[in-house]
Amino acid sequence: MKILDQHISEALNDYGRKLQSHFGSDVVAYMGGIHPIVLPHFIEFIEALNRQDKNKQKYPDRLVIVLTTNGGVVEAVEKMVEITRYHYKEIFFIVPDAAMSAGTIWCMSGDKIFMDYASSLGPIDPQVSNQEKKLVPALGYLDKANEFIDKSRRHELAPAEYIMLKALDLATLRRYEQARDLSVSLLKQWLVRYKFKDWIKHRTTKPGSFVTDAEKDARAEYIAKELSNNKYWHSHGRMIGIQTLRDVLRLEIDDYSKDAELRYNVRMYNGLLAEYFEKENVPFMFHSERI
């Protein structure tokens, strides 16, 4: 088994080096859930990566994060963004498979997002701990509570629904609302600060005219609200592909579908990570060729 692990490690490092060379950057893979328990390990990992190149002679201040996640806690995402932005001026995300929920929010903090035709992001439905200490999608609870309240106003609330509404904890619902509002707020802030920083002129509407700060704010507001619109997506696990992100949300995505070499290297790198991740049965893992 040790020989097998060594072969996997060598192959991962080889594909990692190829991605580093392609992007001229440090490359880090993150796979697994996003939770506050990850943060001490993430800090240590990023600091160790930077110690390998103290003078930034080999790579500029750019980090590429190869991200695969089902989501997690938005507060943890905020801290991870602060950690990476302390060490790097420019951050790209590659989504080889899917970066859902909190993973989508994390991607929105990048200067660029790279996806191919099979990649997916997801609705920004933050996960919060319920009374059983399990992570649950917040928007589903809020939608159902609002539905009960609307029925109550119309005097259409069934007895069973009345019992369920009465049992809802107001402090818990407020915590869910705060998680939703924080997700939207961070996404808007990061889009304007990072993703839209080089959006200087319009290309489709008013071609050639300069983009104003108000227009950037409005676009970020639109994307944030649409991604948190459960009535449109209908499912916490809805996989949103590159075409929908471009056409419906009008979000700029770097499509590497036709770059055969890059697509192969990304898929092989991610595939090996996924195999190792499943074999080790760990909640999360990092990888960098340089550590």
PDB file of N, CA and C in Angstrom, residues 18 27 55 97 140:
ATOM      1  N   LYS A  18       2.522  20.642 -13.652  1.00  0.00           N
ATOM      2  CA  LYS A  18       2.043  21.055 -14.968  1.00  0.00           C
ATOM      3  C   LYS A  18       1.062  22.224 -14.851  1.00  0.00           C
ATOM      4  N   VAL A  27      -0.193  26.331  -6.906  1.00  0.00           N
ATOM      5  CA  VAL A  27      -1.444  25.605  -7.113  1.00  0.00           C
ATOM      6  C   VAL A  27      -1.747  24.796  -5.858  1.00  0.00           C
ATOM      7  N   ASN A  55      10.892  34.598  -1.075  1.00  0.00           N
ATOM      8  CA  ASN A  55      11.115  35.801  -1.887  1.00  0.00           C
ATOM      9  C   ASN A  55      10.237  35.871  -3.125  1.00  0.00           C
ATOM     10  N   ASP A  97     -15.048  19.695 -11.126  1.00  0.00           N
ATOM     11  CA  ASP A  97     -16.273  18.914 -10.961  1.00  0.00           C
ATOM     12  C   ASP A  97     -17.390  19.828 -10.462  1.00  0.00           C
ATOM     13  N   GLY A 140     -34.169  26.478   2.888  1.00  0.00           N
ATOM     14  CA  GLY A 140     -35.322  25.591   2.919  1.00  0.00           C
ATOM     15  C   GLY A 140     -36.186  25.848   4.142  1.00  0.00           C
TER      16      GLY A 140
END
